[in-house]
PDB file of C-alpha atoms and ligand atoms in Angstrom:
ATOM      1  CA  MET Q  57     -22.568  22.675   0.738  1.00  0.00           C
ATOM      2  CA  LEU Q  58     -22.895  19.451   2.717  1.00  0.00           C
ATOM      3  CA  PHE Q  59     -23.512  15.986   0.739  1.00  0.00           C
ATOM      4  CA  ASN Q  60     -21.956  17.462  -2.246  1.00  0.00           C
ATOM      5  CA  SER Q  61     -19.119  15.521  -3.637  1.00  0.00           C
ATOM      6  CA  GLU Q  62     -18.731  17.891  -6.514  1.00  0.00           C
ATOM      7  CA  ARG Q  63     -15.176  18.740  -4.991  1.00  0.00           C
ATOM      8  CA  SER Q  64     -13.910  15.412  -5.056  1.00  0.00           C
ATOM      9  CA  VAL Q  65     -12.388  15.205  -8.443  1.00  0.00           C
ATOM     10  CA  LEU Q  66     -10.725  12.765 -10.477  1.00  0.00           C
ATOM     11  CA  GLU Q  67      -7.021  13.792 -10.873  1.00  0.00           C
ATOM     12  CA  HIS Q  68      -4.462  12.322 -12.993  1.00  0.00           C
ATOM     13  CA  VAL Q  69      -1.031  11.869 -11.062  1.00  0.00           C
ATOM     14  CA  ARG Q  70       2.406  10.814 -12.559  1.00  0.00           C
ATOM     15  CA  TYR Q  71       5.004   9.259 -10.432  1.00  0.00           C
ATOM     16  CA  THR Q  72       8.560   9.145 -11.203  1.00  0.00           C
ATOM     17  CA  ASP Q  73      10.632   6.604  -9.303  1.00  0.00           C
ATOM     18  CA  ALA Q  74      13.768   8.393  -7.878  1.00  0.00           C
ATOM     19  CA  GLN Q  75      15.874   5.311  -8.308  1.00  0.00           C
ATOM     20  CA  ASP Q  76      15.824   4.132 -11.780  1.00  0.00           C
ATOM     21  CA  GLY Q  77      13.728   7.054 -13.292  1.00  0.00           C
ATOM     22  CA  ARG Q  78      10.477   4.756 -14.601  1.00  0.00           C
ATOM     23  CA  VAL Q  79       7.434   6.811 -14.854  1.00  0.00           C
ATOM     24  CA  PHE Q  80       3.925   5.441 -13.357  1.00  0.00           C
ATOM     25  CA  ASP Q  81       0.642   7.188 -14.087  1.00  0.00           C
ATOM     26  CA  PHE Q  82      -2.404   6.718 -11.967  1.00  0.00           C
ATOM     27  CA  TYR Q  83      -5.639   8.507 -11.069  1.00  0.00           C
ATOM     28  CA  VAL Q  84      -6.640   9.733  -7.753  1.00  0.00           C
ATOM     29  CA  LYS Q  85     -10.298  10.328  -6.372  1.00  0.00           C
ATOM     30  CA  ARG Q  86      -9.542  13.444  -4.307  1.00  0.00           C
ATOM     31  CA  ASP Q  87     -12.245  12.739  -1.654  1.00  0.00           C
ATOM     32  CA  ASP Q  88     -10.107  14.797   0.554  1.00  0.00           C
ATOM     33  CA  LEU Q  89     -11.024  17.787  -1.155  1.00  0.00           C
ATOM     34  CA  ILE Q  90     -14.847  17.550   0.010  1.00  0.00           C
ATOM     35  CA  ASP Q  91     -14.474  19.317   3.394  1.00  0.00           C
ATOM     36  CA  PRO Q  92     -11.502  20.098   5.835  1.00  0.00           C
ATOM     37  CA  LEU Q  93     -13.394  18.605   8.673  1.00  0.00           C
ATOM     38  CA  VAL Q  94     -15.926  16.261   7.128  1.00  0.00           C
ATOM     39  CA  SER Q  95     -13.087  14.654   5.260  1.00  0.00           C
ATOM     40  CA  GLY Q  96     -12.979  11.647   2.326  1.00  0.00           C
ATOM     41  CA  ASN Q  97     -14.593   8.391   3.584  1.00  0.00           C
ATOM     42  CA  LYS Q  98     -15.904   9.986   6.612  1.00  0.00           C
ATOM     43  CA  TRP Q  99     -18.294  12.085   4.613  1.00  0.00           C
ATOM     44  CA  ARG Q 100     -19.105   9.190   2.412  1.00  0.00           C
ATOM     45  CA  LYS Q 101     -20.076   6.868   5.562  1.00  0.00           C
ATOM     46  CA  LEU Q 102     -22.140   9.836   7.425  1.00  0.00           C
ATOM     47  CA  LYS Q 103     -24.246  10.850   4.118  1.00  0.00           C
ATOM     48  CA  TYR Q 104     -26.954   8.325   4.404  1.00  0.00           C
ATOM     49  CA  ASN Q 105     -26.883   8.175   8.601  1.00  0.00           C
ATOM     50  CA  ILE Q 106     -27.733  11.957   8.473  1.00  0.00           C
ATOM     51  CA  GLU Q 107     -30.516  11.243   5.907  1.00  0.00           C
ATOM     52  CA  GLN Q 108     -31.704   8.449   8.190  1.00  0.00           C
ATOM     53  CA  ALA Q 109     -31.768  10.632  11.657  1.00  0.00           C
ATOM     54  CA  ARG Q 110     -33.473  13.310   9.534  1.00  0.00           C
ATOM     55  CA  HIS Q 111     -35.891  10.570   8.303  1.00  0.00           C
ATOM     56  CA  LYS Q 112     -36.544   9.090  11.705  1.00  0.00           C
ATOM     57  CA  SER Q 113     -37.008  12.570  13.152  1.00  0.00           C
ATOM     58  CA  SER Q 114     -33.659  11.914  15.467  1.00  0.00           C
ATOM     59  CA  GLU Q 115     -32.638  14.536  17.743  1.00  0.00           C
ATOM     60  CA  GLY Q 116     -29.227  13.872  16.459  1.00  0.00           C
ATOM     61  CA  ILE Q 117     -26.376  11.325  15.950  1.00  0.00           C
ATOM     62  CA  LEU Q 118     -24.442   9.524  18.831  1.00  0.00           C
ATOM     63  CA  SER Q 119     -21.166   7.754  17.908  1.00  0.00           C
ATOM     64  CA  PHE Q 120     -18.083   6.469  19.430  1.00  0.00           C
ATOM     65  CA  GLY Q 121     -14.218   6.951  18.678  1.00  0.00           C
ATOM     66  CA  GLY Q 122     -10.745   7.237  20.087  1.00  0.00           C
ATOM     67  CA  ALA Q 123      -9.125  10.598  21.243  1.00  0.00           C
ATOM     68  CA  HIS Q 124      -7.847  11.363  17.508  1.00  0.00           C
ATOM     69  CA  SER Q 125     -11.111  10.021  15.867  1.00  0.00           C
ATOM     70  CA  ASN Q 126     -11.358  11.576  12.260  1.00  0.00           C
ATOM     71  CA  HIS Q 127     -14.797  10.103  12.550  1.00  0.00           C
ATOM     72  CA  LEU Q 128     -15.895  12.005  15.352  1.00  0.00           C
ATOM     73  CA  VAL Q 129     -14.804  15.611  13.889  1.00  0.00           C
ATOM     74  CA  ALA Q 130     -16.597  14.408  10.882  1.00  0.00           C
ATOM     75  CA  THR Q 131     -19.999  13.660  12.784  1.00  0.00           C
ATOM     76  CA  ALA Q 132     -19.729  16.663  14.880  1.00  0.00           C
ATOM     77  CA  LYS Q 133     -19.446  19.172  11.680  1.00  0.00           C
ATOM     78  CA  ALA Q 134     -21.878  16.973   9.537  1.00  0.00           C
ATOM     79  CA  CYS Q 135     -24.575  17.017  12.333  1.00  0.00           C
ATOM     80  CA  HIS Q 136     -23.774  20.764  13.097  1.00  0.00           C
ATOM     81  CA  VAL Q 137     -24.156  21.629   9.422  1.00  0.00           C
ATOM     82  CA  ALA Q 138     -27.250  19.411   8.974  1.00  0.00           C
ATOM     83  CA  GLY Q 139     -29.007  21.111  12.412  1.00  0.00           C
ATOM     84  CA  LEU Q 140     -28.775  18.073  14.217  1.00  0.00           C
ATOM     85  CA  LYS Q 141     -27.219  17.438  17.717  1.00  0.00           C
ATOM     86  CA  SER Q 142     -24.254  15.180  18.015  1.00  0.00           C
ATOM     87  CA  VAL Q 143     -23.269  12.956  21.066  1.00  0.00           C
ATOM     88  CA  GLY Q 144     -19.446  11.364  20.814  1.00  0.00           C
ATOM     89  CA  PHE Q 145     -18.484   8.410  23.136  1.00  0.00           C
ATOM     90  CA  VAL Q 146     -14.977   9.065  23.724  1.00  0.00           C
ATOM     91  CA  ARG Q 147     -12.450   6.285  24.750  1.00  0.00           C
ATOM     92  CA  GLY Q 148     -10.602   7.393  27.638  1.00  0.00           C
ATOM     93  CA  GLU Q 149     -12.026   8.439  31.108  1.00  0.00           C
ATOM     94  CA  GLU Q 150      -8.818  10.466  31.815  1.00  0.00           C
ATOM     95  CA  LEU Q 151      -9.550  12.639  28.725  1.00  0.00           C
ATOM     96  CA  SER Q 152     -11.323  16.224  28.717  1.00  0.00           C
ATOM     97  CA  TYR Q 153     -12.805  18.777  26.062  1.00  0.00           C
ATOM     98  CA  ASN Q 154      -9.277  20.192  26.072  1.00  0.00           C
ATOM     99  CA  SER Q 155      -7.176  17.170  25.469  1.00  0.00           C
ATOM    100  CA  ASN Q 156      -6.281  18.022  22.106  1.00  0.00           C
ATOM    101  CA  SER Q 157      -7.210  19.669  18.663  1.00  0.00           C
ATOM    102  CA  THR Q 158      -9.862  16.805  17.564  1.00  0.00           C
ATOM    103  CA  LEU Q 159     -11.758  17.146  20.669  1.00  0.00           C
ATOM    104  CA  MET Q 160     -11.404  20.734  20.848  1.00  0.00           C
ATOM    105  CA  ASP Q 161     -12.987  20.817  17.187  1.00  0.00           C
ATOM    106  CA  CYS Q 162     -15.669  18.346  18.342  1.00  0.00           C
ATOM    107  CA  ALA Q 163     -16.209  20.673  21.412  1.00  0.00           C
ATOM    108  CA  GLN Q 164     -16.716  23.960  19.277  1.00  0.00           C
ATOM    109  CA  LEU Q 165     -18.884  22.279  16.583  1.00  0.00           C
ATOM    110  CA  GLY Q 166     -21.295  21.357  19.500  1.00  0.00           C
ATOM    111  CA  MET Q 167     -20.554  17.656  19.981  1.00  0.00           C
ATOM    112  CA  GLU Q 168     -21.825  16.769  23.676  1.00  0.00           C
ATOM    113  CA  LEU Q 169     -18.651  14.381  24.651  1.00  0.00           C
ATOM    114  CA  VAL Q 170     -18.998  11.305  27.110  1.00  0.00           C
ATOM    115  CA  PHE Q 171     -15.804   9.954  28.374  1.00  0.00           C
ATOM    116  CA  ILE Q 172     -15.618   6.627  29.139  1.00  0.00           C
ATOM    117  CA  SER Q 173     -13.252   3.928  30.407  1.00  0.00           C
ATOM    118  CA  ARG Q 174     -11.085   1.699  28.108  1.00  0.00           C
ATOM    119  CA  GLU Q 175     -13.391  -1.150  29.511  1.00  0.00           C
ATOM    120  CA  GLU Q 176     -16.755   0.207  28.950  1.00  0.00           C
ATOM    121  CA  TYR Q 177     -15.421   1.180  25.498  1.00  0.00           C
ATOM    122  CA  ARG Q 178     -14.825  -2.224  24.914  1.00  0.00           C
ATOM    123  CA  ASN Q 179     -18.209  -3.171  25.627  1.00  0.00           C
ATOM    124  CA  LYS Q 180     -19.518  -0.938  23.063  1.00  0.00           C
ATOM    125  CA  GLU Q 181     -20.842  -3.631  21.064  1.00  0.00           C
ATOM    126  CA  ASP Q 182     -22.617  -5.485  23.597  1.00  0.00           C
ATOM    127  CA  TRP Q 183     -26.541  -5.559  23.231  1.00  0.00           C
ATOM    128  CA  GLU Q 184     -26.977  -4.832  26.854  1.00  0.00           C
ATOM    129  CA  TYR Q 185     -24.515  -1.874  27.124  1.00  0.00           C
ATOM    130  CA  MET Q 186     -26.073  -0.695  23.614  1.00  0.00           C
ATOM    131  CA  ASN Q 187     -29.453  -0.672  25.145  1.00  0.00           C
ATOM    132  CA  GLN Q 188     -28.088   1.253  28.107  1.00  0.00           C
ATOM    133  CA  VAL Q 189     -26.657   4.044  25.937  1.00  0.00           C
ATOM    134  CA  ARG Q 190     -30.071   3.964  24.013  1.00  0.00           C
ATOM    135  CA  HIS Q 191     -31.863   4.612  27.300  1.00  0.00           C
ATOM    136  CA  GLY Q 192     -30.083   7.633  27.955  1.00  0.00           C
ATOM    137  CA  PHE Q 193     -30.430   8.866  24.461  1.00  0.00           C
ATOM    138  CA  PRO Q 194     -33.452   7.640  23.459  1.00  0.00           C
ATOM    139  CA  SER Q 195     -34.107  10.286  20.419  1.00  0.00           C
ATOM    140  CA  PHE Q 196     -30.790   9.870  18.669  1.00  0.00           C
ATOM    141  CA  HIS Q 197     -29.731   7.800  15.551  1.00  0.00           C
ATOM    142  CA  ILE Q 198     -26.569   5.494  16.738  1.00  0.00           C
ATOM    143  CA  VAL Q 199     -23.784   4.832  14.608  1.00  0.00           C
ATOM    144  CA  PRO Q 200     -21.231   2.470  15.549  1.00  0.00           C
ATOM    145  CA  GLU Q 201     -17.365   3.514  15.486  1.00  0.00           C
ATOM    146  CA  GLY Q 202     -15.782   4.628  12.297  1.00  0.00           C
ATOM    147  CA  GLY Q 203     -19.249   4.831  10.641  1.00  0.00           C
ATOM    148  CA  SER Q 204     -19.206   1.373  10.349  1.00  0.00           C
ATOM    149  CA  ASN Q 205     -22.682   0.344   9.369  1.00  0.00           C
ATOM    150  CA  PHE Q 206     -25.137  -0.900   6.447  1.00  0.00           C
ATOM    151  CA  TYR Q 207     -25.559   3.266   5.412  1.00  0.00           C
ATOM    152  CA  GLY Q 208     -21.831   3.546   5.832  1.00  0.00           C
ATOM    153  CA  ILE Q 209     -21.305   0.891   3.231  1.00  0.00           C
ATOM    154  CA  ILE Q 210     -24.029   2.086   0.689  1.00  0.00           C
ATOM    155  CA  GLY Q 211     -22.489   5.565   1.045  1.00  0.00           C
ATOM    156  CA  CYS Q 212     -19.140   4.426  -0.035  1.00  0.00           C
ATOM    157  CA  GLN Q 213     -20.388   2.854  -2.930  1.00  0.00           C
ATOM    158  CA  GLU Q 214     -20.868   6.156  -4.567  1.00  0.00           C
ATOM    159  CA  ILE Q 215     -17.087   6.746  -4.851  1.00  0.00           C
ATOM    160  CA  LEU Q 216     -16.449   4.732  -8.014  1.00  0.00           C
ATOM    161  CA  LYS Q 217     -19.911   5.330  -9.372  1.00  0.00           C
ATOM    162  CA  GLU Q 218     -18.665   8.871  -9.731  1.00  0.00           C
ATOM    163  CA  THR Q 219     -15.642   7.477 -11.853  1.00  0.00           C
ATOM    164  CA  PRO Q 220     -15.525   5.991 -15.339  1.00  0.00           C
ATOM    165  CA  ASN Q 221     -15.421   2.761 -13.040  1.00  0.00           C
ATOM    166  CA  ASP Q 222     -13.270   1.206 -15.666  1.00  0.00           C
ATOM    167  CA  PHE Q 223      -9.833   0.521 -13.489  1.00  0.00           C
ATOM    168  CA  ASP Q 224      -7.953  -2.507 -13.337  1.00  0.00           C
ATOM    169  CA  HIS Q 225      -6.847  -1.744  -9.868  1.00  0.00           C
ATOM    170  CA  VAL Q 226      -8.212   0.248  -7.266  1.00  0.00           C
ATOM    171  CA  PHE Q 227      -6.237   0.732  -3.871  1.00  0.00           C
ATOM    172  CA  VAL Q 228      -8.113   1.747  -0.857  1.00  0.00           C
ATOM    173  CA  SER Q 229      -7.079   2.445   2.686  1.00  0.00           C
ATOM    174  CA  ALA Q 230      -8.955   0.487   5.558  1.00  0.00           C
ATOM    175  CA  GLY Q 231      -9.298   0.542   9.249  1.00  0.00           C
ATOM    176  CA  THR Q 232     -13.179  -0.808   9.693  1.00  0.00           C
ATOM    177  CA  GLY Q 233     -13.259  -2.170   5.889  1.00  0.00           C
ATOM    178  CA  THR Q 234     -16.464  -0.369   5.498  1.00  0.00           C
ATOM    179  CA  THR Q 235     -15.277   1.818   2.877  1.00  0.00           C
ATOM    180  CA  ALA Q 236     -13.494  -1.356   1.260  1.00  0.00           C
ATOM    181  CA  ALA Q 237     -16.897  -3.170   1.302  1.00  0.00           C
ATOM    182  CA  GLY Q 238     -18.558  -0.318  -0.634  1.00  0.00           C
ATOM    183  CA  VAL Q 239     -15.980  -0.332  -2.952  1.00  0.00           C
ATOM    184  CA  ILE Q 240     -15.638  -3.848  -3.677  1.00  0.00           C
ATOM    185  CA  LEU Q 241     -19.651  -3.844  -4.070  1.00  0.00           C
ATOM    186  CA  SER Q 242     -19.304  -1.221  -6.604  1.00  0.00           C
ATOM    187  CA  ALA Q 243     -16.307  -2.102  -8.742  1.00  0.00           C
ATOM    188  CA  GLY Q 244     -16.589  -2.761 -12.366  1.00  0.00           C
ATOM    189  CA  PRO Q 245     -16.477  -6.416 -13.533  1.00  0.00           C
ATOM    190  CA  HIS Q 246     -12.639  -6.589 -14.577  1.00  0.00           C
ATOM    191  CA  THR Q 247     -11.378  -4.341 -11.260  1.00  0.00           C
ATOM    192  CA  LYS Q 248      -8.991  -5.786  -8.757  1.00  0.00           C
ATOM    193  CA  VAL Q 249      -9.667  -3.720  -5.704  1.00  0.00           C
ATOM    194  CA  HIS Q 250      -6.746  -3.812  -3.101  1.00  0.00           C
ATOM    195  CA  VAL Q 251      -7.641  -3.293   0.356  1.00  0.00           C
ATOM    196  CA  VAL Q 252      -4.772  -2.035   2.352  1.00  0.00           C
ATOM    197  CA  SER Q 253      -5.021  -2.362   6.015  1.00  0.00           C
ATOM    198  CA  ALA Q 254      -3.856   0.519   8.344  1.00  0.00           C
ATOM    199  CA  LEU Q 255      -3.737  -2.044  11.357  1.00  0.00           C
ATOM    200  CA  LYS Q 256      -1.511  -4.991  11.972  1.00  0.00           C
ATOM    201  CA  GLY Q 257      -3.014  -8.331  11.917  1.00  0.00           C
ATOM    202  CA  ASP Q 258      -4.632 -10.622   9.417  1.00  0.00           C
ATOM    203  CA  PHE Q 259      -8.371 -10.017  10.194  1.00  0.00           C
ATOM    204  CA  MET Q 260      -9.487  -7.533   7.463  1.00  0.00           C
ATOM    205  CA  GLU Q 261     -10.468 -10.233   5.017  1.00  0.00           C
ATOM    206  CA  ALA Q 262     -12.793 -11.807   7.524  1.00  0.00           C
ATOM    207  CA  GLN Q 263     -14.157  -8.309   8.700  1.00  0.00           C
ATOM    208  CA  VAL Q 264     -14.654  -7.424   4.878  1.00  0.00           C
ATOM    209  CA  SER Q 265     -16.274 -10.681   4.234  1.00  0.00           C
ATOM    210  CA  LYS Q 266     -18.850 -10.438   7.221  1.00  0.00           C
ATOM    211  CA  MET Q 267     -19.728  -6.910   6.145  1.00  0.00           C
ATOM    212  CA  LEU Q 268     -20.249  -7.951   2.450  1.00  0.00           C
ATOM    213  CA  ASN Q 269     -22.312 -10.874   3.628  1.00  0.00           C
ATOM    214  CA  SER Q 270     -24.660  -8.278   6.013  1.00  0.00           C
ATOM    215  CA  VAL Q 271     -25.612  -6.613   2.839  1.00  0.00           C
ATOM    216  CA  VAL Q 272     -25.984  -9.247  -0.069  1.00  0.00           C
ATOM    217  CA  PHE Q 273     -26.950 -12.535   2.246  1.00  0.00           C
ATOM    218  CA  ASP Q 274     -25.435 -14.532  -0.313  1.00  0.00           C
ATOM    219  CA  GLU Q 275     -22.395 -16.660   0.193  1.00  0.00           C
ATOM    220  CA  GLU Q 276     -21.417 -17.387  -3.253  1.00  0.00           C
ATOM    221  CA  LEU Q 277     -21.835 -13.914  -4.118  1.00  0.00           C
ATOM    222  CA  VAL Q 278     -19.417 -13.004  -1.396  1.00  0.00           C
ATOM    223  CA  GLU Q 279     -16.834 -15.654  -2.486  1.00  0.00           C
ATOM    224  CA  GLU Q 280     -17.204 -14.029  -5.955  1.00  0.00           C
ATOM    225  CA  LEU Q 281     -16.506 -10.553  -4.814  1.00  0.00           C
ATOM    226  CA  LYS Q 282     -13.650 -11.734  -2.820  1.00  0.00           C
ATOM    227  CA  GLY Q 283     -12.246 -13.376  -5.670  1.00  0.00           C
ATOM    228  CA  LYS Q 284     -11.577  -9.804  -7.173  1.00  0.00           C
ATOM    229  CA  THR Q 285     -10.252  -8.510  -3.832  1.00  0.00           C
ATOM    230  CA  VAL Q 286      -6.674  -8.661  -2.942  1.00  0.00           C
ATOM    231  CA  PHE Q 287      -5.799  -7.842   0.902  1.00  0.00           C
ATOM    232  CA  HIS Q 288      -2.625  -6.290   1.762  1.00  0.00           C
ATOM    233  CA  ASP Q 289      -2.009  -6.947   5.042  1.00  0.00           C
ATOM    234  CA  ASN Q 290       1.615  -5.960   5.393  1.00  0.00           C
ATOM    235  CA  ALA Q 291       1.685  -2.298   4.982  1.00  0.00           C
ATOM    236  CA  HIS Q 292       0.886  -1.046   8.401  1.00  0.00           C
ATOM    237  CA  PHE Q 293       4.409   0.227   9.300  1.00  0.00           C
ATOM    238  CA  GLY Q 294       4.368  -1.300  12.871  1.00  0.00           C
ATOM    239  CA  GLY Q 295       0.497  -0.934  13.561  1.00  0.00           C
ATOM    240  CA  TYR Q 296      -2.065   1.527  13.453  1.00  0.00           C
ATOM    241  CA  ALA Q 297      -0.651   5.018  13.537  1.00  0.00           C
ATOM    242  CA  LYS Q 298       2.821   4.112  13.775  1.00  0.00           C
ATOM    243  CA  THR Q 299       5.190   5.540  11.608  1.00  0.00           C
ATOM    244  CA  THR Q 300       8.920   5.166  10.528  1.00  0.00           C
ATOM    245  CA  PRO Q 301      11.434   7.737   8.955  1.00  0.00           C
ATOM    246  CA  GLU Q 302      10.906   5.845   5.712  1.00  0.00           C
ATOM    247  CA  LEU Q 303       6.971   6.593   5.781  1.00  0.00           C
ATOM    248  CA  LEU Q 304       7.550  10.034   6.883  1.00  0.00           C
ATOM    249  CA  ARG Q 305      10.460  10.682   3.982  1.00  0.00           C
ATOM    250  CA  PHE Q 306       7.886   9.148   1.176  1.00  0.00           C
ATOM    251  CA  ILE Q 307       5.002  11.442   2.114  1.00  0.00           C
ATOM    252  CA  LYS Q 308       7.303  14.470   1.819  1.00  0.00           C
ATOM    253  CA  THR Q 309       8.614  13.154  -1.782  1.00  0.00           C
ATOM    254  CA  ILE Q 310       5.183  12.438  -2.561  1.00  0.00           C
ATOM    255  CA  LEU Q 311       4.012  15.955  -1.836  1.00  0.00           C
ATOM    256  CA  ALA Q 312       6.940  17.717  -3.419  1.00  0.00           C
ATOM    257  CA  GLN Q 313       7.081  15.568  -6.611  1.00  0.00           C
ATOM    258  CA  THR Q 314       3.079  15.232  -7.151  1.00  0.00           C
ATOM    259  CA  GLN Q 315       1.676  18.003  -4.912  1.00  0.00           C
ATOM    260  CA  LEU Q 316      -0.634  15.267  -3.660  1.00  0.00           C
ATOM    261  CA  PRO Q 317      -1.083  15.486   0.490  1.00  0.00           C
ATOM    262  CA  ILE Q 318      -1.189  12.508   1.965  1.00  0.00           C
ATOM    263  CA  ASP Q 319      -1.420  11.571   5.786  1.00  0.00           C
ATOM    264  CA  SER Q 320       0.776   8.856   7.893  1.00  0.00           C
ATOM    265  CA  VAL Q 321      -2.181   7.020   9.518  1.00  0.00           C
ATOM    266  CA  TYR Q 322      -4.041   5.854   6.285  1.00  0.00           C
ATOM    267  CA  THR Q 323      -3.237   7.316   3.043  1.00  0.00           C
ATOM    268  CA  GLY Q 324       0.498   7.411   3.068  1.00  0.00           C
ATOM    269  CA  LYS Q 325       0.521   3.610   3.858  1.00  0.00           C
ATOM    270  CA  ALA Q 326      -2.107   2.618   1.254  1.00  0.00           C
ATOM    271  CA  LEU Q 327      -0.152   4.727  -1.528  1.00  0.00           C
ATOM    272  CA  TYR Q 328       3.519   3.649  -0.583  1.00  0.00           C
ATOM    273  CA  GLU Q 329       1.745  -0.055  -0.917  1.00  0.00           C
ATOM    274  CA  LEU Q 330       0.386   0.562  -4.316  1.00  0.00           C
ATOM    275  CA  LEU Q 331       3.741   1.840  -5.507  1.00  0.00           C
ATOM    276  CA  ARG Q 332       5.405  -1.068  -4.120  1.00  0.00           C
ATOM    277  CA  THR Q 333       3.135  -3.341  -5.710  1.00  0.00           C
ATOM    278  CA  TRP Q 334       3.905  -1.458  -8.962  1.00  0.00           C
ATOM    279  CA  LYS Q 335       7.372  -1.860  -8.770  1.00  0.00           C
ATOM    280  CA  LYS Q 336       7.505  -5.475  -7.926  1.00  0.00           C
ATOM    281  CA  GLY Q 337       5.822  -5.905 -11.044  1.00  0.00           C
ATOM    282  CA  GLU Q 338       2.648  -7.315  -9.793  1.00  0.00           C
ATOM    283  CA  LEU Q 339       0.153  -5.289 -11.711  1.00  0.00           C
ATOM    284  CA  VAL Q 340      -1.120  -5.889 -15.278  1.00  0.00           C
ATOM    285  CA  GLU Q 341       0.641  -4.365 -18.318  1.00  0.00           C
ATOM    286  CA  HIS Q 342      -0.034  -0.792 -18.851  1.00  0.00           C
ATOM    287  CA  PRO Q 343      -2.872  -0.870 -16.269  1.00  0.00           C
ATOM    288  CA  LYS Q 344      -5.416   1.719 -15.399  1.00  0.00           C
ATOM    289  CA  VAL Q 345      -5.319   2.343 -11.481  1.00  0.00           C
ATOM    290  CA  LEU Q 346      -7.246   4.399  -9.349  1.00  0.00           C
ATOM    291  CA  PHE Q 347      -5.718   5.490  -5.727  1.00  0.00           C
ATOM    292  CA  ILE Q 348      -8.631   6.299  -3.568  1.00  0.00           C
ATOM    293  CA  HIS Q 349      -7.993   9.534  -1.260  1.00  0.00           C
ATOM    294  CA  THR Q 350      -9.892   8.447   1.562  1.00  0.00           C
ATOM    295  CA  GLY Q 351      -8.764  12.008   3.503  1.00  0.00           C
ATOM    296  CA  GLY Q 352      -7.592  11.806   7.119  1.00  0.00           C
ATOM    297  CA  LEU Q 353      -5.977  15.201   6.379  1.00  0.00           C
ATOM    298  CA  GLN Q 354      -7.155  17.071   9.673  1.00  0.00           C
ATOM    299  CA  GLY Q 355      -5.574  14.427  11.749  1.00  0.00           C
ATOM    300  CA  MET Q 356      -1.842  15.220  10.545  1.00  0.00           C
ATOM    301  CA  ARG Q 357      -2.277  18.157  12.715  1.00  0.00           C
ATOM    302  CA  SER Q 358      -1.943  16.157  16.178  1.00  0.00           C
TER     303      SER Q 358
HETATM  304  C1  PLP V 138     -11.072   6.321   8.949  1.00  0.00           C
HETATM  305  C2  PLP V 138     -10.255   6.060   7.591  1.00  0.00           C
HETATM  306  C3  PLP V 138     -10.091   5.080   6.596  1.00  0.00           C
HETATM  307  C4  PLP V 138     -10.504   3.797   7.223  1.00  0.00           C
HETATM  308  O1  PLP V 138     -11.855   3.802   6.787  1.00  0.00           O
HETATM  309  P1  PLP V 138     -12.737   2.000   6.992  1.00  0.00           P
HETATM  310  O2  PLP V 138     -13.942   2.433   6.434  1.00  0.00           O
HETATM  311  O3  PLP V 138     -12.967   2.255   8.167  1.00  0.00           O
HETATM  312  O4  PLP V 138     -11.987   1.060   6.548  1.00  0.00           O
HETATM  313  C5  PLP V 138      -9.228   5.596   5.787  1.00  0.00           C
HETATM  314  N1  PLP V 138      -8.941   6.352   5.261  1.00  0.00           N
HETATM  315  C6  PLP V 138      -8.658   7.507   6.043  1.00  0.00           C
HETATM  316  C7  PLP V 138      -8.344   8.752   5.637  1.00  0.00           C
HETATM  317  C8  PLP V 138      -9.878   7.823   6.978  1.00  0.00           C
HETATM  318  O5  PLP V 138      -9.896   8.768   7.871  1.00  0.00           O
END
């Protein structure tokens, strides 16, 4: 059933370092098991947006994404199951419904796709452009790219609330930082939240701060929250969706050793960074660590 996170179990995982045989125990919150298409944090971010669409008696949800967007497929499926229509504005006017498996899944789930130029896509947050979009789809609830809005943050606060929430360290992958914002807001008082950016650049801290501010309206509290947050900006392996043979080897090793499937865009990089941080001795002694599996496995097919 949609919007039931029962399948997201808290799993214990034991990793053994191949070089020195040292053992590392940690927990994984398996949001990837929620649904094969509406997986992980995409589901969390859509939950209250769907509720809002229903509340406003919207015809459906309109959102934005790139050609391989996990968020668009998740939106298509969530709307399909909820009995709502869905519209996806896709970056790239040269694309079509048949361009790749992600877009084919979207189409099969009844999503209407609108292919727009990169230039138009860049303007998608402009007030004027949004007004135009709203005018074309007046009865749709509009969700920004990546599900990055207030309702998205609220949904992501539920991840830790389904656990004992007493971890020393929590590691989470970040794209827009929406999930990270929800996790930071809900983390226990002694928890350090590690935000591992999947993108190149050092903008994640500012981006997450902006989101925290938009929810709590209190700069002092935001500074306090940031005091228990660590931003990891150097685990992107060359940039968004870039991989290296080392990363791909790591993903295979983890699957073989622990049966945990991870993807190469988000969770693989975040888990690599978690284990690297542990090996460098940067975690507290005998730490209780949680890795949030944000999903993303549907994207591994492309
Ligand atoms: C989209 C995605 C993220 C990034 O989430 P944000 O809330 O945008 O930071 C992380 N992991 C996976 C698997 C994703 O699909």
